[in-house]
Structure formats: structure tokens, C-alpha cells
Short mmCIF file of C-alpha atoms in Angstrom, two decimals:
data_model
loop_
_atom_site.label_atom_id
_atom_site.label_comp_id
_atom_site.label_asym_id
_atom_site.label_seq_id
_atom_site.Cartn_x
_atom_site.Cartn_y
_atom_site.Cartn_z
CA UNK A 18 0.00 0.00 0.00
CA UNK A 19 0.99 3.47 -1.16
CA UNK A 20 1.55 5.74 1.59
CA UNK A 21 -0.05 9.01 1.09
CA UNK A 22 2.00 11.94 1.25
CA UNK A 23 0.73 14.88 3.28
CA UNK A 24 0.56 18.82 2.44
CA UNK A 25 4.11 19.24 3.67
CA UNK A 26 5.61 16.48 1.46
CA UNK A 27 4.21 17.85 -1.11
CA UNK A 28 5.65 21.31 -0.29
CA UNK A 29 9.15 20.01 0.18
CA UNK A 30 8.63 18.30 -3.55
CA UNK A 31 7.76 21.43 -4.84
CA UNK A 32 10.75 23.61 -3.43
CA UNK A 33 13.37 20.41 -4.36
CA UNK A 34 11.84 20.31 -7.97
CA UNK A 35 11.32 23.85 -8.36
CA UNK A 36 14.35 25.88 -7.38
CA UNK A 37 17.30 26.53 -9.10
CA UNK A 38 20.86 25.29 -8.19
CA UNK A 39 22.28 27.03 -5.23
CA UNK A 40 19.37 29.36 -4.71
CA UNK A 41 19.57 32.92 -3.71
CA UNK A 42 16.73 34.38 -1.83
CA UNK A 43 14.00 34.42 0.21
CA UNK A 44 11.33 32.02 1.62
CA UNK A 45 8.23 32.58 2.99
CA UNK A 46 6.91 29.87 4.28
CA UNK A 47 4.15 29.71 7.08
CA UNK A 48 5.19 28.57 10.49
CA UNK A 49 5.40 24.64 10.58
CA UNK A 50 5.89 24.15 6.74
CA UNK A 51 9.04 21.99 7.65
CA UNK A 52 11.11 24.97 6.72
CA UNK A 53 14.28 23.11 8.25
CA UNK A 54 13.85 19.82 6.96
CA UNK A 55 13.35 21.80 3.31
CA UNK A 56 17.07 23.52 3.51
CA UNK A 57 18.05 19.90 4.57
CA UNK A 58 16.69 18.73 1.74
CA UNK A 59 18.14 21.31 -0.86
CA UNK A 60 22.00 21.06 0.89
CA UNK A 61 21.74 17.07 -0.06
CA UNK A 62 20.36 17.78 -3.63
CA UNK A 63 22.77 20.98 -4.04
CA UNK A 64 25.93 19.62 -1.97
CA UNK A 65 27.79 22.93 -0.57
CA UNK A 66 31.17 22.24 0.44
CA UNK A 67 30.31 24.73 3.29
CA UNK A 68 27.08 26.12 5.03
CA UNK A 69 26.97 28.87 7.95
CA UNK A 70 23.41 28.69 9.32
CA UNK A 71 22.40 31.78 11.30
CA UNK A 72 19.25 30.93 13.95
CA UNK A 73 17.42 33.00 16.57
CA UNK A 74 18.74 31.26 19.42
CA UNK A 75 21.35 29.03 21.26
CA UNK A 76 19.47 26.34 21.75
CA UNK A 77 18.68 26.03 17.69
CA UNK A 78 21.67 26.61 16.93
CA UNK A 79 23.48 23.97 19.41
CA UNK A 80 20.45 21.34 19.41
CA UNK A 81 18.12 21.38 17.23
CA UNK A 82 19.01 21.62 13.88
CA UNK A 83 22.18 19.21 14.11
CA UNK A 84 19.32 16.73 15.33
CA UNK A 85 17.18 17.52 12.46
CA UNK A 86 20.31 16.49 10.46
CA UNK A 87 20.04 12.94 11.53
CA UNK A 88 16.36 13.09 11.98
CA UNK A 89 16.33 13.50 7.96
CA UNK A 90 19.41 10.73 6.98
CA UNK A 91 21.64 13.63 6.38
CA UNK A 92 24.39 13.14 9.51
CA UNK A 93 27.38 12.97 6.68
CA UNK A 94 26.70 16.65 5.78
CA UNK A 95 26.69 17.83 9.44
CA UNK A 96 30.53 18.60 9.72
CA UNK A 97 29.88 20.73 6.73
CA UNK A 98 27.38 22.95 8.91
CA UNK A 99 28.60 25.75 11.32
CA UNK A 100 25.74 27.25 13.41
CA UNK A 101 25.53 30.61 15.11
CA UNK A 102 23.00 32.94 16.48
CA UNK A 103 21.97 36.26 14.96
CA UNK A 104 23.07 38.08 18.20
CA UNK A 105 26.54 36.64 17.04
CA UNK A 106 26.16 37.24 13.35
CA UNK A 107 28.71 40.53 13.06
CA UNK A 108 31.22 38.88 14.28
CA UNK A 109 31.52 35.84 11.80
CA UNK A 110 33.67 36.54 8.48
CA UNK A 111 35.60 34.25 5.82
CA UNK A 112 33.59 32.66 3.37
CA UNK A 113 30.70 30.22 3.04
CA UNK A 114 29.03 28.09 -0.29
CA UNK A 115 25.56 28.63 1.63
CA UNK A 116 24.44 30.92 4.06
CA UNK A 117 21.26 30.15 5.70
CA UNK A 118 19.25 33.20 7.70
CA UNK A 119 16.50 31.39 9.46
CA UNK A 120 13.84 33.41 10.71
CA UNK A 121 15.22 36.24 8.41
CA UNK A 122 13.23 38.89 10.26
CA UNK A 123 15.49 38.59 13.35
CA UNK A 124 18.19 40.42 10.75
CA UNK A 125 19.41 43.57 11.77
CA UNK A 126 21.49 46.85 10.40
CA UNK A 127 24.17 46.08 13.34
CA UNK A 128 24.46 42.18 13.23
CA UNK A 129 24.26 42.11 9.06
CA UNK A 130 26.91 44.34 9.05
CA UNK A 131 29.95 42.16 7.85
CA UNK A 132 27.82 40.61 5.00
CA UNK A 133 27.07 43.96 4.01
CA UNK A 134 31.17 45.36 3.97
CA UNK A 135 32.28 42.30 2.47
CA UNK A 136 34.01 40.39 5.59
CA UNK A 137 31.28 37.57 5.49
CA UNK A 138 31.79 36.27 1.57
CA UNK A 139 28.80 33.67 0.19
CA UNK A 140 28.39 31.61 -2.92
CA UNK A 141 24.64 32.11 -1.93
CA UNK A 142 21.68 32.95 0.82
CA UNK A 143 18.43 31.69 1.39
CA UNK A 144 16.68 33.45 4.34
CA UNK A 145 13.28 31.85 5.35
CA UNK A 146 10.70 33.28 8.00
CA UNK A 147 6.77 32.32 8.49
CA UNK A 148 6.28 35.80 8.85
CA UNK A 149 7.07 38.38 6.09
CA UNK A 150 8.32 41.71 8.10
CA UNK A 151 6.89 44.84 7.38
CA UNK A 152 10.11 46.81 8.64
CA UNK A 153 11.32 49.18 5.90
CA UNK A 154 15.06 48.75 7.11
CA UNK A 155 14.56 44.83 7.19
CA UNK A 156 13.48 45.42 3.60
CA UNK A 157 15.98 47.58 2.51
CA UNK A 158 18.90 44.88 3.76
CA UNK A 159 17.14 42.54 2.11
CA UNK A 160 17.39 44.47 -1.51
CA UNK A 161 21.23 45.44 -0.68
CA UNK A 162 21.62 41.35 -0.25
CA UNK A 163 19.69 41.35 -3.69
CA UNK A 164 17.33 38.57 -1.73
CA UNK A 165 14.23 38.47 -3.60
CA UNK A 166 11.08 36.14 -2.92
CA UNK A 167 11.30 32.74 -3.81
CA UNK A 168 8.34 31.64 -2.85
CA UNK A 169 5.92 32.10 -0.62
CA UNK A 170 2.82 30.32 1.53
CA UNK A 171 0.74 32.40 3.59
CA UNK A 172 -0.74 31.74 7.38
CA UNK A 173 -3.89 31.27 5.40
CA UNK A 174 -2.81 28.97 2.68
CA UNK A 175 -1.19 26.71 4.89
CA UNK A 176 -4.65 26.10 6.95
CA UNK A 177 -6.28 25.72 3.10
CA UNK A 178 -3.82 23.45 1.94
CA UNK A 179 -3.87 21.57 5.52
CA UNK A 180 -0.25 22.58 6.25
CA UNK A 181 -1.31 23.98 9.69
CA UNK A 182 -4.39 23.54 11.50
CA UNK A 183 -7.73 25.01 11.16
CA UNK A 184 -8.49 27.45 14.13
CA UNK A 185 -10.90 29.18 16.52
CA UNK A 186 -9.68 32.97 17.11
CA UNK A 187 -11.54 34.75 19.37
CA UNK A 188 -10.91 38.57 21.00
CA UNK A 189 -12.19 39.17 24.82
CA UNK A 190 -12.67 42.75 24.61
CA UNK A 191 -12.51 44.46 27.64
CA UNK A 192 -13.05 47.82 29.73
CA UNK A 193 -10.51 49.86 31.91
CA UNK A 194 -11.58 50.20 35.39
CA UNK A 195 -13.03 53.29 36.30
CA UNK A 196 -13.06 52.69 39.87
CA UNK A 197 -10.77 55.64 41.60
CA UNK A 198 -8.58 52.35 43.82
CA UNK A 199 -5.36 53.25 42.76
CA UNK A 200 -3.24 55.26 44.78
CA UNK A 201 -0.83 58.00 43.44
CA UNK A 202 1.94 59.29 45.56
CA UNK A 203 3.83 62.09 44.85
CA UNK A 204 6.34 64.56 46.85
CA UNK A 205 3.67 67.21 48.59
CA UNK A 206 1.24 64.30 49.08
CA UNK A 207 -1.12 61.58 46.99
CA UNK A 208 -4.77 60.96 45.53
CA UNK A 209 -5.98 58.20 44.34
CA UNK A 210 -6.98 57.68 40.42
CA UNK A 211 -8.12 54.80 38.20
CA UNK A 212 -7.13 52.28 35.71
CA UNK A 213 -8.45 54.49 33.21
CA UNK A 214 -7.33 58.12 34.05
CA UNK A 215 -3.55 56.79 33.88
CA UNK A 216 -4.00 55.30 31.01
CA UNK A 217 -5.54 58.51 29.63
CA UNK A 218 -2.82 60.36 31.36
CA UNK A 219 0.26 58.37 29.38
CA UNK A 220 -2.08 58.32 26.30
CA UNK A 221 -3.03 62.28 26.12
CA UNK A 222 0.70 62.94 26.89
CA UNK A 223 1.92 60.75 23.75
CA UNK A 224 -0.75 61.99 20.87
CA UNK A 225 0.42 65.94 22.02
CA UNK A 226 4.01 64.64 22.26
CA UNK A 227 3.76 63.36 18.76
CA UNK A 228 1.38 65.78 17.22
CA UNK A 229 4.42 68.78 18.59
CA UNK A 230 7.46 66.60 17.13
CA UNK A 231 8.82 66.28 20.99
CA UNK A 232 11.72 64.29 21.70
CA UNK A 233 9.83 62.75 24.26
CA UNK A 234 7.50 60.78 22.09
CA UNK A 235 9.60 56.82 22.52
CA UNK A 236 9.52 57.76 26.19
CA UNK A 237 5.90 58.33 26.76
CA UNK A 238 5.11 55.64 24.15
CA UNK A 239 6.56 53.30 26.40
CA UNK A 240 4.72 54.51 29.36
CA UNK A 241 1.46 54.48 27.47
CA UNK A 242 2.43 50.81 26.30
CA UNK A 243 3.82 49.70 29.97
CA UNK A 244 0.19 50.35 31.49
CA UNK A 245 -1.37 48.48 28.91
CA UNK A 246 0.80 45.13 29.45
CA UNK A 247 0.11 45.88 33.14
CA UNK A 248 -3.01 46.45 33.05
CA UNK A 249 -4.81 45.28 36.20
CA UNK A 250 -8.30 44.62 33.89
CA UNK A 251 -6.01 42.41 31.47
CA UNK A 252 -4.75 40.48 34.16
CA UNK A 253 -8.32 39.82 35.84
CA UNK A 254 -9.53 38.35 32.54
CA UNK A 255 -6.54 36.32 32.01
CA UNK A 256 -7.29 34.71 35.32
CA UNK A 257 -11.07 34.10 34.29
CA UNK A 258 -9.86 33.00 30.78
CA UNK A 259 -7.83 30.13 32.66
CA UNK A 260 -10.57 29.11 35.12
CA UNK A 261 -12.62 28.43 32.10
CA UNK A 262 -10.41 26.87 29.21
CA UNK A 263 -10.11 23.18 29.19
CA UNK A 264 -7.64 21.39 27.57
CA UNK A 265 -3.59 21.58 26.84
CA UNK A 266 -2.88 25.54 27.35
CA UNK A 267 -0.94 28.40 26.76
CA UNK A 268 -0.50 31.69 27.62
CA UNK A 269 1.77 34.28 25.98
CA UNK A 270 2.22 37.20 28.79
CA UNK A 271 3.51 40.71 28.72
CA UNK A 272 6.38 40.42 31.18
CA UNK A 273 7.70 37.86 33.57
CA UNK A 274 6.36 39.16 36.84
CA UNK A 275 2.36 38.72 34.98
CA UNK A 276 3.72 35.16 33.72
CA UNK A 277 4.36 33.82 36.87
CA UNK A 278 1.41 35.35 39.02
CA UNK A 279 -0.46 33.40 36.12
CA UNK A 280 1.06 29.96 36.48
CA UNK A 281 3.02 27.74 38.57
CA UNK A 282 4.56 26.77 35.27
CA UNK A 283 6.76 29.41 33.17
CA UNK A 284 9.35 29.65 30.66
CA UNK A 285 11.10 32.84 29.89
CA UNK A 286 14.78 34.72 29.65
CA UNK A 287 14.88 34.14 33.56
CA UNK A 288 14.46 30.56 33.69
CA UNK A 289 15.63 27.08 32.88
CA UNK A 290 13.98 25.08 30.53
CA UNK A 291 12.80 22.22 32.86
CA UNK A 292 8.85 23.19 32.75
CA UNK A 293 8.82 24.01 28.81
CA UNK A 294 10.33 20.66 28.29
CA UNK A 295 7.35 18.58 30.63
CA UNK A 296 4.87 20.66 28.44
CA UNK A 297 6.62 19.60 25.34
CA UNK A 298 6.19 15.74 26.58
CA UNK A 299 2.79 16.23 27.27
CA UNK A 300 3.77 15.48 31.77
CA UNK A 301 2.02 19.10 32.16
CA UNK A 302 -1.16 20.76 30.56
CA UNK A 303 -0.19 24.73 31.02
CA UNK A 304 2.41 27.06 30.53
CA UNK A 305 3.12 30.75 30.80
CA UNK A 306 5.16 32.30 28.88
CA UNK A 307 6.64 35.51 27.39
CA UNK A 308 8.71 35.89 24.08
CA UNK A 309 10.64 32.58 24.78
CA UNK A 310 9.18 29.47 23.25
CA UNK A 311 7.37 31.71 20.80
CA UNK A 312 9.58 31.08 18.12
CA UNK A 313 10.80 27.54 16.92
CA UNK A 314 8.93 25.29 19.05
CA UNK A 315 6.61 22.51 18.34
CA UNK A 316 3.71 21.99 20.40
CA UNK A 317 1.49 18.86 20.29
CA UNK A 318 -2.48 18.74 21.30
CA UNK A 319 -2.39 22.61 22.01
CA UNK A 320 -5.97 22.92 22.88
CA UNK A 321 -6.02 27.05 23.69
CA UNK A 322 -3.51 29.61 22.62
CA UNK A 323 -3.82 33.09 24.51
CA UNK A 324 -2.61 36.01 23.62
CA UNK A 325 -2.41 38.61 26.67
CA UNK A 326 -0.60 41.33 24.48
CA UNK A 327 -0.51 41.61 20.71
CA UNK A 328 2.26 43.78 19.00
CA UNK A 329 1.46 45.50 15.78
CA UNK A 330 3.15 42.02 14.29
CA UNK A 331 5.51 44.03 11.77
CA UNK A 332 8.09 41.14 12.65
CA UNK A 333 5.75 38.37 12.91
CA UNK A 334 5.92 38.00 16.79
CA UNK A 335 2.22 37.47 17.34
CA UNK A 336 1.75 35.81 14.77
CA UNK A 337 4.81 33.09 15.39
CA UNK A 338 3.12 32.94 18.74
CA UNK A 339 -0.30 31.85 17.64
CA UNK A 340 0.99 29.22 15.26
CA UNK A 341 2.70 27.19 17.69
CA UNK A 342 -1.51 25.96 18.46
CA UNK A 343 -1.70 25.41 14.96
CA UNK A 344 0.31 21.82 14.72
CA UNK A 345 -1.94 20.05 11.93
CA UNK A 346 -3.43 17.16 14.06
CA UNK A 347 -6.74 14.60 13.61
CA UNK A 348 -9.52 16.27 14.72
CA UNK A 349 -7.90 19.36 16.56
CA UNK A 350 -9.30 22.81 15.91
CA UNK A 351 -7.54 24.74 18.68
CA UNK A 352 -9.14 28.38 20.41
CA UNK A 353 -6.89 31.34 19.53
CA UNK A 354 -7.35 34.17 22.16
CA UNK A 355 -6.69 37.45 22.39
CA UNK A 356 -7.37 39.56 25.59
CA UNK A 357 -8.16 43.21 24.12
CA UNK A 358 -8.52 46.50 25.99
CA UNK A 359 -11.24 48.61 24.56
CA UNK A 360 -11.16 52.46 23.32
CA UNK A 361 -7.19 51.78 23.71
CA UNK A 362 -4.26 51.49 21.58
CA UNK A 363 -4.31 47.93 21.89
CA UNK A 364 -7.10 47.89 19.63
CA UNK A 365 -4.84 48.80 16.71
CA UNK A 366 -2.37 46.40 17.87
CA UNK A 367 -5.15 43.76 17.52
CA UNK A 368 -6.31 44.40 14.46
CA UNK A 369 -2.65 44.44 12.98
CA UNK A 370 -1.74 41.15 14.36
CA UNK A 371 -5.47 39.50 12.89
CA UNK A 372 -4.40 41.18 9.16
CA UNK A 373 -2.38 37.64 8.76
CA UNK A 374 -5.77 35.45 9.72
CA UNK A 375 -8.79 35.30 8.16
CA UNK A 376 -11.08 37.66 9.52
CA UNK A 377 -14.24 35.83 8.53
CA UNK A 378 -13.46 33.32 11.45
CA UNK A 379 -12.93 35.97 13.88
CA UNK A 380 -15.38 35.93 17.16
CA UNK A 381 -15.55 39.17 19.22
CA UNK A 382 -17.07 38.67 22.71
CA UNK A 383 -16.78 40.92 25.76
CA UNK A 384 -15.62 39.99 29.12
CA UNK A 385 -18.72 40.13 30.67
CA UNK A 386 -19.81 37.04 28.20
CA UNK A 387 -17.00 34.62 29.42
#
């Protein structure tokens, strides 16, 4: 009997069949299109005497994809592979046959610097992400690096073709609290204000820093963006969303401190790895985490995926976050979550990060339905 081949074979076919010897350029390929196993694939067809493969982190680079070398009968060609990280990248020079940018989007005007000048030579590049940037200087290293699209499969064409998972995204929309509870202290004395007057406080004080070309305008940004990922409202309804879900969980926080008042179970920049790896093997049903483990990471029988804090996605962030649910499995339609803060800023962030879904599936309900 004939084994059938699924969407991601079939993908991998393509790519081998279709692109040229040594191929310079750009892939953009959905999260979980077996973007790794594809460069595999095209060093054994193309056989580069040398390869420098550039990843997002440590563990990638030191782990992972040396094991997807003999995962994929292609251990002889490991000792032709040097990994690094992209927070490394400007210091590596010489010359390579291949150079492979994975996750191109993590590319930088410091760290591409030496492929720029000249001191890192190539035969070739292919950079790959799941999520096109919309950064204009991202774009405009890509055209000095002459690194045009190759191909490309969208977020959406992957579910359609059954590359990824079909999904249930959902937005909690949600009110600032009005309730004067907070207190204020200041050096004659304090009052006490609400959830939404410092919000409206930070947010007044960015539009007029803005609108008069002030300096000032990254610094209050930050404050106006700081008391939306601490939002007090954001947290409550994270806490209601979890008393509710059922099912293998996770939940992408703002910062660390919100991560583990959330969970017992975290993985972030401040911790080991022990908890995402019992998640990984299925020994624990929830996590909380932060940036780490967004990126990179497979994730079986994800059940609910929830997003405290979308970005505007022009790197792909959210959006590499919410397909780490979307592991095509039997059956599984996982619930995509955000956790929105009405008449906010956050709304635009929202809307930005859904631009990559389809917006037909998209269910809006309010806290006070949960």
C-alpha cells in the first residue's frame, strides 16, 4: 500500500523540484511548513562544500538543527554545517558556499553588518521566515543582499492546503476600570486615580508629544504601552480565561512578573527550561510564557492559545506565537485568544496582528460574556 504523502511532502517536492541550483533568496513559508527539513533537503540535492546557518537562538543553533540532520538521513553533511546565532552574526567573516538566515526577520542593520562590507563572503543565501516583516530597514537589507522572494505560503494557505491547522480565534474585549482604587503618591502628598485616568494620562501625553514633534514621544510611548501590558483589567480576565479553558494551554504574557502570578509553570529569559520541556512531553497541561518558546517550538495537542498582548506584528511576533496551536493534528481545531482593551491602543495592535488570519473566522465577545 501506497503511503499518502501529506501537504508538507508535497511542499518540500515542490521547493526540491522547483528551485534553481544554489538558490539565492527568500522564503516565505508559514510557520510549521518543515522549513528546516526543506534547507536539509536542498544542501543534499545541491551539496555545498560549506554552510553557515544563522538561527534566533542558542538552543537552535546547538540542538536542534544538528538533530534535524540525523532526523532527515543527512548526519554525513553535518561537519559541513557551522551554526551561530543572529546576536553573534557581526562577528563571523571568511567565506561560506551557503548561508542560511533562518527566521530572516530577526536580521538587523548592526548584526548584518559584515555581509554587508564584504568580511562575510557567500556563494549564496536563502533566508526563510513564516512571517514576512513589514520593517522598511529589514526590507531595505534585504534588496542590498539582492534577496528576492522565492516563494511564498501564507498563514492562510497553509490552513487551506492543511499545512497547519484550522483554528478558533476569538478577541475578549474588555473595559478599563473606572473605579478611583489606585493610589498616586507624589512629593507634597497623593490621591488616588483609576485604571483608566492613567492610562488617559500616558495616552493624552503621547498623541500631544507626537502631534508637537517632541523628543519625548519613545519615552511616553513606552509609558502608554507599559500600562497596557500591566493592566490590572487584562490580568483579571486572564485569570477568568484560565478558570474556564479546558484542555492543553498556553499563555503568551507581557512580562515575567504577569507570567508567573499566572502559572506555577513558566518559561522565559529568567528561567531554565525544565517546565517548557514537561509541556513539550505532554507530563504538564499549562504554561506561561513571554517571548521565549514563541519562536521555533513545536507543540502537540495545544488545545487554547492566549494572547495577553498583541504587537502590531511588523516582525511576525504574534503571529509566530499563535501558530505554535496550529500543529496540523486529527480532529484538533484549537481556540486562539486574544485579551483586548477597549477604546485603547491595543485595539490597533489587535487588528494588525489578525491582518495575517482570516477575519471571517474571527469571534468578538466581551468579558462580561465569558
Amino acid at each position: 500500500m501506497i503511503e499518502k504523502k501529506d501537504a508538507r511532502d508535497l511542499l518540500l517536492e515542490e521547493l526540491v523540484t522547483k528551485l534553481p541550483k544554489n538558490p539565492h533568496g527568500r522564503l516565505l513559508l508559514a510557520p510549521r511548513s518543515a522549513k528546516t527539513r526543506i534547507m536539509i533537503e536542498l544542501i543534499k540535492r545541491d551539496n555545498p562544500n560549506s554552510v553557515l546557518w544563522i538561527t534566533p537562538s542558542r538552543k537552535l543553533a546547538n540542538e536542534d538543527i544538528y538533530s534535524e540532520f540525523d532526523k532527515w538521513n543527512a548526519s554525513s553533511y553535518k561537519n559541513r554545517v557551522k551554526t551561530n546565532t543572529y546576536r553573534s552574526l557581526e562577528k563571523e567573516s571568511g567565506y561560506f558556499d551557503w548561508i542560511i538566515l533562518d527566521e530572516e526577520q530577526a536580521l538587523t542593520e548592526l548584526n548584518s553588518e559584515n555581509l554587508l562590507c564584504g568580511k562575510l563572503k557567500y556563494g549564496n543565501i536563502i533566508s526563510m521566515t513564516g512571517t514576512n516583516t513589514k520593517h522598511y530597514h529589514k526590507n531595505k537589507i534585504y534588496d542590498a543582499l539582492n534577496l528576492n522572494v522565492l516563494h511564498t505560503v501564507t498563514i492562510n494557505q497553509a490552513v487551506n492546503e492543511e499545512i497547519l491547522s484550522d483554528y478558533l480565534p476569538f478577541v475578549v474585549s474588555c473595559d478599563l476600570n473606572r473605579s478611583k482604587d489606585i493610589k498616586i503618591e507624589y512629593k507634597n502628598g497623593s490621591f488616588y486615580s483609576s485604571e483608566y485616568d492613567q492610562y488617559m494620562f500616558h495616552h493624552n501625553r503621547t498623541e500631544n508629544a507626537i502631534s508637537i514633534g517632541s523628543s519625548a514621544v519613545k519615552k511616553f510611548s513606552m509609558a502608554r504601552l507599559n500600562a497596557i501590558k500591566n493592566s490590572p483589567t487584562k490580568i483579571r480576565v486572564a485569570k477568568k480565561l484560565l478558570s474556564k479553558v479546558t484542555g492543553r494551554t498556553i499563555i503568551f504574557c507581557p512580562t515575567i512578573k504577569i507570567a508567573q502570578e499566572l502559572c506555577k509553570n513558566t518559561y522565559h529569559s529568567k528561567t531554565n527550561d525544565k517546565d517548557l520541556k514537561k509541556f513539550i512531553n505532554q507530563k504538564i497541561d499549562i504554561i506561561s510564557m513571554v517571548n521565549s518558546g514563541g519562536t521555533g517550538y513545536t507543540y502537540n495537542n495545544v488545545k487554547n492559545l492566549i494572547i495577553m498582548q498583541a504587537d502590531s506584528d511588523s516582525n511576525g511576533l504574534t503571529s509566530q506565537k499563535v501558530c505554535r496551536a496550529l500543529l496540523k493534528e486529527d480532529g484538533k481545531i484549537p481556540n486562539v485568544i486574544f485579551i483586548m482593551l477597549n477604546n485603547t491602543k491595543d485595539v490597533v495592535w489587535v487588528e494588525k496582528a489578525l491582518q495575517r488570519f482570516d477575519s471571517s473566522k474571527i469571534n468578538y465577545i466581551k468579558e462580561e460574556e465569558l
